[in-house]
mmCIF file of C-alpha atoms in Angstrom:
data_model
loop_
_atom_site.group_PDB
_atom_site.id
_atom_site.type_symbol
_atom_site.label_atom_id
_atom_site.label_comp_id
_atom_site.label_asym_id
_atom_site.label_seq_id
_atom_site.Cartn_x
_atom_site.Cartn_y
_atom_site.Cartn_z
ATOM 1 C CA UNK S 1 36.824 -13.647 9.079
ATOM 2 C CA UNK S 2 35.315 -16.875 7.822
ATOM 3 C CA UNK S 3 34.719 -17.367 4.110
ATOM 4 C CA UNK S 4 31.328 -17.029 2.461
ATOM 5 C CA UNK S 5 28.875 -19.880 3.002
ATOM 6 C CA UNK S 6 26.513 -20.963 0.281
ATOM 7 C CA UNK S 7 22.841 -20.330 1.106
ATOM 8 C CA UNK S 8 21.302 -18.757 4.169
ATOM 9 C CA UNK S 9 21.902 -19.457 7.857
ATOM 10 C CA UNK S 10 21.427 -22.909 9.387
ATOM 11 C CA UNK S 11 17.734 -23.750 9.941
ATOM 12 C CA UNK S 12 18.264 -25.901 13.054
ATOM 13 C CA UNK S 13 15.685 -24.908 15.674
ATOM 14 C CA UNK S 14 13.505 -22.970 13.208
ATOM 15 C CA UNK S 15 9.875 -24.033 12.789
ATOM 16 C CA UNK S 16 10.066 -24.075 8.990
ATOM 17 C CA UNK S 17 6.569 -25.515 8.486
ATOM 18 C CA UNK S 18 4.827 -22.548 10.116
ATOM 19 C CA UNK S 19 7.128 -19.774 8.857
ATOM 20 C CA UNK S 20 7.646 -18.193 5.439
ATOM 21 C CA UNK S 21 11.397 -17.883 5.211
ATOM 22 C CA UNK S 22 13.528 -15.793 2.879
ATOM 23 C CA UNK S 23 17.251 -16.106 3.403
ATOM 24 C CA UNK S 24 20.562 -16.120 1.621
ATOM 25 C CA UNK S 25 23.944 -14.476 1.448
ATOM 26 C CA UNK S 26 25.615 -11.342 0.121
ATOM 27 C CA UNK S 27 29.002 -11.703 -1.532
ATOM 28 C CA UNK S 28 31.491 -9.667 -3.550
ATOM 29 C CA UNK S 29 33.852 -11.749 -5.704
ATOM 30 C CA UNK S 30 32.814 -14.810 -3.704
ATOM 31 C CA UNK S 31 33.709 -13.249 -0.345
ATOM 32 C CA UNK S 32 31.093 -12.335 2.288
ATOM 33 C CA UNK S 33 30.249 -8.642 2.576
ATOM 34 C CA UNK S 34 29.390 -6.805 5.767
ATOM 35 C CA UNK S 35 26.341 -4.722 5.050
ATOM 36 C CA UNK S 36 22.581 -4.687 5.367
ATOM 37 C CA UNK S 37 19.664 -6.372 3.646
ATOM 38 C CA UNK S 38 16.224 -4.758 3.529
ATOM 39 C CA UNK S 39 12.962 -6.554 2.846
ATOM 40 C CA UNK S 40 10.470 -4.477 0.825
ATOM 41 C CA UNK S 41 6.852 -5.501 0.254
ATOM 42 C CA UNK S 42 4.993 -5.592 -3.063
ATOM 43 C CA UNK S 43 4.403 -1.847 -2.842
ATOM 44 C CA UNK S 44 8.117 -1.227 -2.285
ATOM 45 C CA UNK S 45 7.514 -0.325 1.371
ATOM 46 C CA UNK S 46 10.156 -1.193 3.965
ATOM 47 C CA UNK S 47 9.241 -4.239 6.045
ATOM 48 C CA UNK S 48 12.469 -5.175 7.813
ATOM 49 C CA UNK S 49 16.230 -4.903 7.690
ATOM 50 C CA UNK S 50 19.052 -7.023 9.044
ATOM 51 C CA UNK S 51 22.838 -6.701 9.095
ATOM 52 C CA UNK S 52 24.603 -9.544 7.277
ATOM 53 C CA UNK S 53 26.438 -12.031 9.482
ATOM 54 C CA UNK S 54 30.209 -12.469 9.481
ATOM 55 C CA UNK S 55 29.661 -15.055 6.733
ATOM 56 C CA UNK S 56 27.492 -12.662 4.693
ATOM 57 C CA UNK S 57 24.200 -14.370 5.533
ATOM 58 C CA UNK S 58 20.726 -13.027 6.296
ATOM 59 C CA UNK S 59 17.209 -14.330 7.062
ATOM 60 C CA UNK S 60 13.661 -12.957 7.155
ATOM 61 C CA UNK S 61 10.382 -14.396 8.422
ATOM 62 C CA UNK S 62 7.880 -13.029 5.923
ATOM 63 C CA UNK S 63 4.395 -13.848 4.668
ATOM 64 C CA UNK S 64 3.549 -15.620 1.388
ATOM 65 C CA UNK S 65 3.905 -13.342 -1.625
ATOM 66 C CA UNK S 66 6.391 -11.419 -3.724
ATOM 67 C CA UNK S 67 9.080 -9.405 -1.984
ATOM 68 C CA UNK S 68 12.139 -7.387 -2.908
ATOM 69 C CA UNK S 69 15.466 -7.818 -1.151
ATOM 70 C CA UNK S 70 17.724 -4.757 -1.200
ATOM 71 C CA UNK S 71 21.359 -5.251 -0.240
ATOM 72 C CA UNK S 72 23.067 -2.092 1.069
ATOM 73 C CA UNK S 73 26.842 -2.346 1.280
ATOM 74 C CA UNK S 74 29.541 0.321 1.192
ATOM 75 C CA UNK S 75 29.431 1.722 -2.325
ATOM 76 C CA UNK S 76 26.617 -0.434 -3.753
ATOM 77 C CA UNK S 77 22.880 -1.138 -3.607
ATOM 78 C CA UNK S 78 21.473 -4.268 -5.286
ATOM 79 C CA UNK S 79 17.806 -5.382 -5.532
ATOM 80 C CA UNK S 80 16.498 -8.947 -6.019
ATOM 81 C CA UNK S 81 12.832 -9.985 -6.357
ATOM 82 C CA UNK S 82 11.807 -13.185 -4.570
ATOM 83 C CA UNK S 83 8.604 -15.226 -4.225
ATOM 84 C CA UNK S 84 8.006 -16.751 -0.790
ATOM 85 C CA UNK S 85 5.628 -19.475 0.436
ATOM 86 C CA UNK S 86 4.769 -20.773 3.873
ATOM 87 C CA UNK S 87 6.643 -23.933 4.832
ATOM 88 C CA UNK S 88 9.312 -23.339 2.196
ATOM 89 C CA UNK S 89 12.676 -21.620 2.313
ATOM 90 C CA UNK S 90 13.393 -19.132 -0.466
ATOM 91 C CA UNK S 91 17.184 -19.011 -0.883
ATOM 92 C CA UNK S 92 18.647 -15.929 -2.549
ATOM 93 C CA UNK S 93 22.317 -15.401 -3.375
ATOM 94 C CA UNK S 94 23.129 -11.722 -3.914
ATOM 95 C CA UNK S 95 26.399 -10.776 -5.582
ATOM 96 C CA UNK S 96 27.260 -7.088 -5.335
ATOM 97 C CA UNK U 1 14.401 23.761 19.435
ATOM 98 C CA UNK U 2 15.959 22.950 16.097
ATOM 99 C CA UNK U 3 17.264 19.937 14.271
ATOM 100 C CA UNK U 4 20.882 20.727 15.195
ATOM 101 C CA UNK U 5 20.001 20.625 18.915
ATOM 102 C CA UNK U 6 18.923 16.984 18.747
ATOM 103 C CA UNK U 7 20.598 15.467 15.690
ATOM 104 C CA UNK U 8 24.316 15.333 14.936
ATOM 105 C CA UNK U 9 26.206 14.157 11.870
ATOM 106 C CA UNK U 10 28.840 11.440 11.776
ATOM 107 C CA UNK U 11 31.456 14.173 11.187
ATOM 108 C CA UNK U 12 30.339 15.952 14.365
ATOM 109 C CA UNK U 13 30.665 12.740 16.362
ATOM 110 C CA UNK U 14 34.082 12.051 14.844
ATOM 111 C CA UNK U 15 35.216 15.522 15.986
ATOM 112 C CA UNK U 16 33.933 14.981 19.547
ATOM 113 C CA UNK U 17 35.161 11.461 20.311
ATOM 114 C CA UNK U 18 37.656 12.804 22.843
ATOM 115 C CA UNK U 19 35.436 15.530 24.296
ATOM 116 C CA UNK U 20 34.989 14.602 27.979
ATOM 117 C CA UNK U 21 31.572 16.320 28.139
ATOM 118 C CA UNK U 22 30.207 14.355 25.192
ATOM 119 C CA UNK U 23 29.209 10.765 25.955
ATOM 120 C CA UNK U 24 28.537 8.573 22.935
ATOM 121 C CA UNK U 25 26.191 5.734 23.859
ATOM 122 C CA UNK U 26 25.372 2.693 21.734
ATOM 123 C CA UNK U 27 21.882 1.219 22.166
ATOM 124 C CA UNK U 28 21.168 -1.657 19.806
ATOM 125 C CA UNK U 29 18.323 -4.051 19.218
ATOM 126 C CA UNK U 30 21.068 -6.670 18.995
ATOM 127 C CA UNK U 31 22.541 -6.022 22.427
ATOM 128 C CA UNK U 32 25.665 -8.013 21.495
ATOM 129 C CA UNK U 33 26.565 -5.721 18.568
ATOM 130 C CA UNK U 34 28.697 -3.573 20.893
ATOM 131 C CA UNK U 35 30.775 -6.645 21.776
ATOM 132 C CA UNK U 36 31.709 -7.078 18.126
ATOM 133 C CA UNK U 37 32.828 -3.488 17.614
ATOM 134 C CA UNK U 38 31.669 0.050 18.326
ATOM 135 C CA UNK U 39 32.541 3.708 17.914
ATOM 136 C CA UNK U 40 35.666 4.583 19.896
ATOM 137 C CA UNK U 41 34.949 5.740 23.456
ATOM 138 C CA UNK U 42 31.264 4.774 23.197
ATOM 139 C CA UNK U 43 29.631 3.175 26.217
ATOM 140 C CA UNK U 44 26.774 0.681 25.947
ATOM 141 C CA UNK U 45 23.284 0.772 27.346
ATOM 142 C CA UNK U 46 21.423 -2.527 27.022
ATOM 143 C CA UNK U 47 17.767 -1.733 26.272
ATOM 144 C CA UNK U 48 16.622 -5.023 27.811
ATOM 145 C CA UNK U 49 18.873 -5.411 30.822
ATOM 146 C CA UNK U 50 19.442 -1.767 31.742
ATOM 147 C CA UNK U 51 16.173 -0.039 30.789
ATOM 148 C CA UNK U 52 13.463 -2.575 31.754
ATOM 149 C CA UNK U 53 12.270 -3.605 35.187
ATOM 150 C CA UNK U 54 13.531 -7.182 35.639
ATOM 151 C CA UNK U 55 10.139 -8.490 36.826
ATOM 152 C CA UNK U 56 7.189 -6.291 35.806
ATOM 153 C CA UNK U 57 6.660 -5.042 32.262
ATOM 154 C CA UNK U 58 7.729 -1.458 32.854
ATOM 155 C CA UNK U 59 10.761 0.776 32.855
ATOM 156 C CA UNK U 60 13.320 1.023 35.642
ATOM 157 C CA UNK U 61 12.138 3.630 38.123
ATOM 158 C CA UNK U 62 13.686 7.051 38.671
ATOM 159 C CA UNK U 63 16.201 5.739 41.229
ATOM 160 C CA UNK U 64 17.112 2.911 38.874
ATOM 161 C CA UNK U 65 17.756 5.324 36.014
ATOM 162 C CA UNK U 66 19.895 7.475 38.318
ATOM 163 C CA UNK U 67 21.932 4.428 39.345
ATOM 164 C CA UNK U 68 22.367 3.347 35.721
ATOM 165 C CA UNK U 69 23.612 6.708 34.453
ATOM 166 C CA UNK U 70 25.811 7.217 37.504
ATOM 167 C CA UNK U 71 27.470 3.852 36.909
ATOM 168 C CA UNK U 72 27.958 4.627 33.213
ATOM 169 C CA UNK U 73 29.754 7.857 34.131
ATOM 170 C CA UNK U 74 27.116 10.136 32.617
ATOM 171 C CA UNK U 75 26.597 13.494 34.356
ATOM 172 C CA UNK U 76 23.526 15.705 34.228
ATOM 173 C CA UNK U 77 25.362 18.346 32.203
ATOM 174 C CA UNK U 78 26.898 15.910 29.687
ATOM 175 C CA UNK U 79 25.852 15.904 26.052
ATOM 176 C CA UNK U 80 24.632 12.368 25.362
ATOM 177 C CA UNK U 81 24.816 11.199 21.747
ATOM 178 C CA UNK U 82 22.901 7.999 21.088
ATOM 179 C CA UNK U 83 23.393 5.680 18.151
ATOM 180 C CA UNK U 84 22.449 2.139 17.263
ATOM 181 C CA UNK U 85 21.681 -0.365 14.566
ATOM 182 C CA UNK U 86 18.463 -0.918 12.688
ATOM 183 C CA UNK U 87 18.162 2.730 11.691
ATOM 184 C CA UNK U 88 18.436 3.992 15.270
ATOM 185 C CA UNK U 89 15.237 2.219 16.400
ATOM 186 C CA UNK U 90 16.488 1.528 19.890
ATOM 187 C CA UNK U 91 18.655 4.625 20.011
ATOM 188 C CA UNK U 92 15.459 6.619 19.371
ATOM 189 C CA UNK U 93 13.759 4.625 22.093
ATOM 190 C CA UNK U 94 16.622 5.510 24.446
ATOM 191 C CA UNK U 95 16.391 9.157 23.369
ATOM 192 C CA UNK U 96 12.709 9.212 24.311
ATOM 193 C CA UNK U 97 13.556 7.397 27.558
ATOM 194 C CA UNK U 98 16.284 9.937 28.442
ATOM 195 C CA UNK U 99 13.742 12.702 27.804
ATOM 196 C CA UNK U 100 11.159 10.862 29.900
ATOM 197 C CA UNK U 101 13.568 11.183 32.832
ATOM 198 C CA UNK U 102 14.452 14.769 31.957
ATOM 199 C CA UNK U 103 18.008 14.623 30.620
ATOM 200 C CA UNK U 104 18.942 18.058 29.293
ATOM 201 C CA UNK U 105 21.143 17.591 26.236
ATOM 202 C CA UNK U 106 20.578 14.353 24.350
ATOM 203 C CA UNK U 107 21.030 13.891 20.606
ATOM 204 C CA UNK U 108 20.942 11.179 17.965
ATOM 205 C CA UNK U 109 23.728 10.342 15.542
ATOM 206 C CA UNK U 110 21.955 10.783 12.207
ATOM 207 C CA UNK U 111 21.940 7.412 10.447
ATOM 208 C CA UNK U 112 23.238 5.532 13.465
ATOM 209 C CA UNK U 113 25.559 2.574 13.194
ATOM 210 C CA UNK U 114 24.516 1.779 9.647
ATOM 211 C CA UNK U 115 25.511 5.144 8.202
ATOM 212 C CA UNK U 116 28.774 4.994 10.143
ATOM 213 C CA UNK U 117 29.492 1.552 8.647
ATOM 214 C CA UNK U 118 28.380 2.447 5.119
ATOM 215 C CA UNK U 119 30.760 5.437 5.319
ATOM 216 C CA UNK U 120 33.503 2.887 6.219
ATOM 217 C CA UNK U 121 34.346 4.875 9.366
ATOM 218 C CA UNK U 122 36.557 3.334 12.060
ATOM 219 C CA UNK U 123 35.120 1.058 14.743
ATOM 220 C CA UNK U 124 37.170 -0.287 17.637
ATOM 221 C CA UNK U 125 37.211 -3.849 18.921
ATOM 222 C CA UNK U 126 34.387 -4.777 21.299
ATOM 223 C CA UNK U 127 36.794 -5.242 24.199
ATOM 224 C CA UNK U 128 37.855 -1.573 24.063
ATOM 225 C CA UNK U 129 35.504 -0.219 26.724
ATOM 226 C CA UNK U 130 36.200 3.346 27.923
ATOM 227 C CA UNK U 131 36.657 4.013 31.623
ATOM 228 C CA UNK U 132 34.449 6.822 32.875
ATOM 229 C CA UNK U 133 34.421 7.875 36.523
ATOM 230 C CA UNK U 134 31.077 7.272 38.234
ATOM 231 C CA UNK U 135 28.806 10.285 38.680
ATOM 232 C CA UNK U 136 25.915 11.170 40.976
ATOM 233 C CA UNK U 137 23.222 11.490 38.344
ATOM 234 C CA UNK U 138 19.887 13.021 39.349
ATOM 235 C CA UNK U 139 16.869 12.155 37.213
ATOM 236 C CA UNK U 140 13.519 13.935 37.194
ATOM 237 C CA UNK U 141 10.127 12.297 37.683
ATOM 238 C CA UNK U 142 8.796 10.721 34.462
ATOM 239 C CA UNK U 143 7.372 13.290 32.047
ATOM 240 C CA UNK U 144 3.860 11.948 31.538
ATOM 241 C CA UNK U 145 3.286 14.352 28.633
ATOM 242 C CA UNK U 146 5.282 12.112 26.274
ATOM 243 C CA UNK U 147 4.181 8.598 27.371
ATOM 244 C CA UNK U 148 0.807 7.047 26.499
ATOM 245 C CA UNK U 149 -0.838 4.107 28.268
ATOM 246 C CA UNK U 150 -3.457 1.669 26.984
ATOM 247 C CA UNK U 151 -6.444 3.615 28.327
ATOM 248 C CA UNK U 152 -5.161 6.733 26.548
ATOM 249 C CA UNK U 153 -5.115 4.772 23.291
ATOM 250 C CA UNK U 154 -8.641 3.395 23.680
ATOM 251 C CA UNK U 155 -9.886 6.908 24.527
ATOM 252 C CA UNK U 156 -8.106 8.323 21.473
ATOM 253 C CA UNK U 157 -9.920 6.099 18.935
ATOM 254 C CA UNK U 158 -11.661 8.397 16.470
ATOM 255 C CA UNK U 159 -10.738 11.455 18.568
ATOM 256 C CA UNK U 160 -6.967 12.001 18.438
ATOM 257 C CA UNK U 161 -4.393 11.130 15.813
ATOM 258 C CA UNK U 162 -3.277 7.523 16.164
ATOM 259 C CA UNK U 163 -0.207 6.802 14.076
ATOM 260 C CA UNK U 164 0.677 3.144 13.574
ATOM 261 C CA UNK U 165 4.281 3.190 12.413
ATOM 262 C CA UNK U 166 4.662 -0.534 11.701
ATOM 263 C CA UNK U 167 5.073 -1.923 8.203
ATOM 264 C CA UNK U 168 1.909 -2.200 6.065
ATOM 265 C CA UNK U 169 1.963 -5.991 6.510
ATOM 266 C CA UNK U 170 1.901 -5.699 10.305
ATOM 267 C CA UNK U 171 -0.773 -2.979 10.139
ATOM 268 C CA UNK U 172 -3.042 -5.114 7.940
ATOM 269 C CA UNK U 173 -2.532 -8.192 10.122
ATOM 270 C CA UNK U 174 -0.505 -10.258 7.652
ATOM 271 C CA UNK U 175 2.544 -10.176 9.908
ATOM 272 C CA UNK U 176 2.669 -10.057 13.705
ATOM 273 C CA UNK U 177 6.239 -8.841 14.060
ATOM 274 C CA UNK U 178 8.929 -7.189 11.960
ATOM 275 C CA UNK U 179 10.047 -9.726 9.380
ATOM 276 C CA UNK U 180 13.469 -10.311 10.898
ATOM 277 C CA UNK U 181 11.713 -11.974 13.848
ATOM 278 C CA UNK U 182 9.756 -15.264 13.959
ATOM 279 C CA UNK U 183 6.036 -14.647 13.476
ATOM 280 C CA UNK U 184 4.552 -16.846 16.190
ATOM 281 C CA UNK U 185 3.035 -14.405 18.712
ATOM 282 C CA UNK U 186 0.260 -14.630 21.267
ATOM 283 C CA UNK U 187 -1.552 -11.399 20.438
ATOM 284 C CA UNK U 188 -4.229 -10.820 17.796
ATOM 285 C CA UNK U 189 -3.115 -9.247 14.513
ATOM 286 C CA UNK U 190 -4.406 -5.918 13.191
ATOM 287 C CA UNK U 191 -4.409 -2.288 14.271
ATOM 288 C CA UNK U 192 -6.253 0.191 16.474
ATOM 289 C CA UNK U 193 -9.379 1.475 14.676
ATOM 290 C CA UNK U 194 -8.913 4.961 13.179
ATOM 291 C CA UNK U 195 -5.109 4.627 13.245
ATOM 292 C CA UNK U 196 -3.256 5.893 10.178
ATOM 293 C CA UNK U 197 -0.466 3.644 8.895
ATOM 294 C CA UNK U 198 2.596 5.816 8.363
ATOM 295 C CA UNK U 199 5.533 3.424 8.562
ATOM 296 C CA UNK U 200 8.519 4.768 10.496
ATOM 297 C CA UNK U 201 10.656 4.018 7.426
ATOM 298 C CA UNK U 202 9.028 6.890 5.525
ATOM 299 C CA UNK U 203 10.849 9.236 7.936
ATOM 300 C CA UNK U 204 14.250 7.974 6.864
ATOM 301 C CA UNK U 205 16.469 7.596 3.839
ATOM 302 C CA UNK U 206 17.881 4.167 2.932
ATOM 303 C CA UNK U 207 21.100 4.976 4.811
ATOM 304 C CA UNK U 208 19.126 5.582 8.010
ATOM 305 C CA UNK U 209 19.465 9.376 8.075
ATOM 306 C CA UNK U 210 16.327 11.426 8.642
ATOM 307 C CA UNK U 211 14.620 13.166 5.758
ATOM 308 C CA UNK U 212 14.565 16.977 5.750
ATOM 309 C CA UNK U 213 12.070 18.877 7.904
ATOM 310 C CA UNK U 214 10.231 19.949 4.742
ATOM 311 C CA UNK U 215 9.938 16.349 3.499
ATOM 312 C CA UNK U 216 8.782 15.158 6.919
ATOM 313 C CA UNK U 217 6.144 17.864 7.235
ATOM 314 C CA UNK U 218 4.882 17.050 3.745
ATOM 315 C CA UNK U 219 4.695 13.347 4.662
ATOM 316 C CA UNK U 220 2.351 13.900 7.612
ATOM 317 C CA UNK U 221 0.292 16.508 5.773
ATOM 318 C CA UNK U 222 -0.141 14.148 2.802
ATOM 319 C CA UNK U 223 -1.397 11.465 5.204
ATOM 320 C CA UNK U 224 -3.958 13.900 6.614
ATOM 321 C CA UNK U 225 -2.523 13.948 10.130
ATOM 322 C CA UNK U 226 -3.975 17.050 11.782
ATOM 323 C CA UNK U 227 -1.000 18.156 13.853
ATOM 324 C CA UNK U 228 -3.134 20.604 15.800
ATOM 325 C CA UNK U 229 -4.660 17.557 17.526
ATOM 326 C CA UNK U 230 -2.990 15.355 20.131
ATOM 327 C CA UNK U 231 -1.128 12.420 18.625
ATOM 328 C CA UNK U 232 -0.221 8.953 19.913
ATOM 329 C CA UNK U 233 2.336 6.864 18.012
ATOM 330 C CA UNK U 234 2.662 3.113 18.473
ATOM 331 C CA UNK U 235 4.336 0.097 16.898
ATOM 332 C CA UNK U 236 4.958 -3.381 18.352
ATOM 333 C CA UNK U 237 6.959 -2.622 21.501
ATOM 334 C CA UNK U 238 7.415 1.148 21.277
ATOM 335 C CA UNK U 239 10.861 1.486 19.725
ATOM 336 C CA UNK U 240 9.966 2.294 16.106
ATOM 337 C CA UNK U 241 7.241 4.637 17.353
ATOM 338 C CA UNK U 242 9.893 6.359 19.491
ATOM 339 C CA UNK U 243 11.591 7.206 16.191
ATOM 340 C CA UNK U 244 8.339 8.709 14.876
ATOM 341 C CA UNK U 245 7.887 10.498 18.216
ATOM 342 C CA UNK U 246 11.392 11.930 17.708
ATOM 343 C CA UNK U 247 10.402 13.192 14.258
ATOM 344 C CA UNK U 248 7.115 14.763 15.342
ATOM 345 C CA UNK U 249 8.135 16.066 18.763
ATOM 346 C CA UNK U 250 11.812 16.895 18.359
ATOM 347 C CA UNK U 251 12.331 17.658 14.660
ATOM 348 C CA UNK U 252 8.931 19.135 13.768
ATOM 349 C CA UNK U 253 8.413 20.682 17.217
ATOM 350 C CA UNK U 254 4.938 19.251 17.922
ATOM 351 C CA UNK U 255 4.448 19.332 21.687
ATOM 352 C CA UNK U 256 1.319 17.181 21.860
ATOM 353 C CA UNK U 257 2.796 13.818 20.851
ATOM 354 C CA UNK U 258 3.053 10.714 23.025
ATOM 355 C CA UNK U 259 4.711 7.361 22.468
ATOM 356 C CA UNK U 260 2.700 4.266 23.493
ATOM 357 C CA UNK U 261 5.428 1.857 24.601
ATOM 358 C CA UNK U 262 2.930 -0.907 25.416
ATOM 359 C CA UNK U 263 2.171 -0.825 21.685
ATOM 360 C CA UNK U 264 0.800 -3.813 19.784
ATOM 361 C CA UNK U 265 2.154 -6.497 22.121
ATOM 362 C CA UNK U 266 -0.066 -4.986 24.818
ATOM 363 C CA UNK U 267 -3.015 -3.702 22.777
ATOM 364 C CA UNK U 268 -3.299 -6.899 20.707
ATOM 365 C CA UNK U 269 -3.509 -8.917 23.941
ATOM 366 C CA UNK U 270 -6.221 -6.850 25.654
ATOM 367 C CA UNK U 271 -9.607 -8.520 26.105
ATOM 368 C CA UNK U 272 -12.495 -6.759 24.430
ATOM 369 C CA UNK U 273 -10.821 -3.764 22.795
ATOM 370 C CA UNK U 274 -11.719 -2.991 19.163
ATOM 371 C CA UNK U 275 -9.325 -4.150 16.442
ATOM 372 C CA UNK U 276 -9.415 -3.532 12.719
ATOM 373 C CA UNK U 277 -7.908 -5.778 10.047
ATOM 374 C CA UNK U 278 -6.796 -4.958 6.520
ATOM 375 C CA UNK U 279 -5.427 -1.860 4.906
#
């Protein structure tokens, strides 16, 4: 297992200008955690979910607005609110 | 039919991992997930490579499905237990597909891979692939009572229940795909007029398990879905709507429910059909 990497996955090959990206990492005591991250819309409704990578990272392609990230890992659930804009990358570090 | 005939718990699967008449099958959106690790003795079905015609946009035909299951060592009288990631989206799709070709005993692992992982249950290395002797599987002709095509959807506008199970942002046209996928798509955004937006996620708990029959019934009643009418469920490519089909047809016992596998990637590309935007 690799260690945790700061920030979300590498953006090489991603058309950042046209996408609204929310990404980051999930860690416990600085180490990456295998789990899931859900993206909830402003009404709290599920929009998408991804498993974290081996380095604890995740990424969503959203729309501009306010979103909630919910990390689900064995034994814990943690929410983070994030504002996203088109052409920008919202980086979110979630410690559980 | 009851819930226990089509849905099994992680404990049940754990107790049947060495049962030769139970075949656990992983079907994931991420078709490489099995290579990382999987439930012991599970075989893999690749929803892209194994279940789709390699040229046309359609399923493998009856003979192709027979060849696939024969090669995987699945017999007609085996109990097939499907599981996968992303809250069983593609496992539900495979469930519907197995029913389309008439498999007798097929079930879903409640919660799928996620629940199994969140329970910290054992997974074996991806290279540990079980050896199952080939069978001579016989499929039935496709059951047209559970599959909808584009003309059925157009004819159902304002007449039958249309249930759009995508997220509210896809339904309204703000997003063109689930948010873990890039948004650049060729089709027009929006939804089929008269469709009700009941996201698939309302059927499930956070851990991916299905809500109780009572909760599910209340959900569709609260959304004014008249279950005495015929119903067509759709999403983007027919996998999330297969999960809703599973809920309505298999858990709640509604017989008049079809899944539209063409879904938004087909409907949103059709010339001249009506589309609605917004909530």
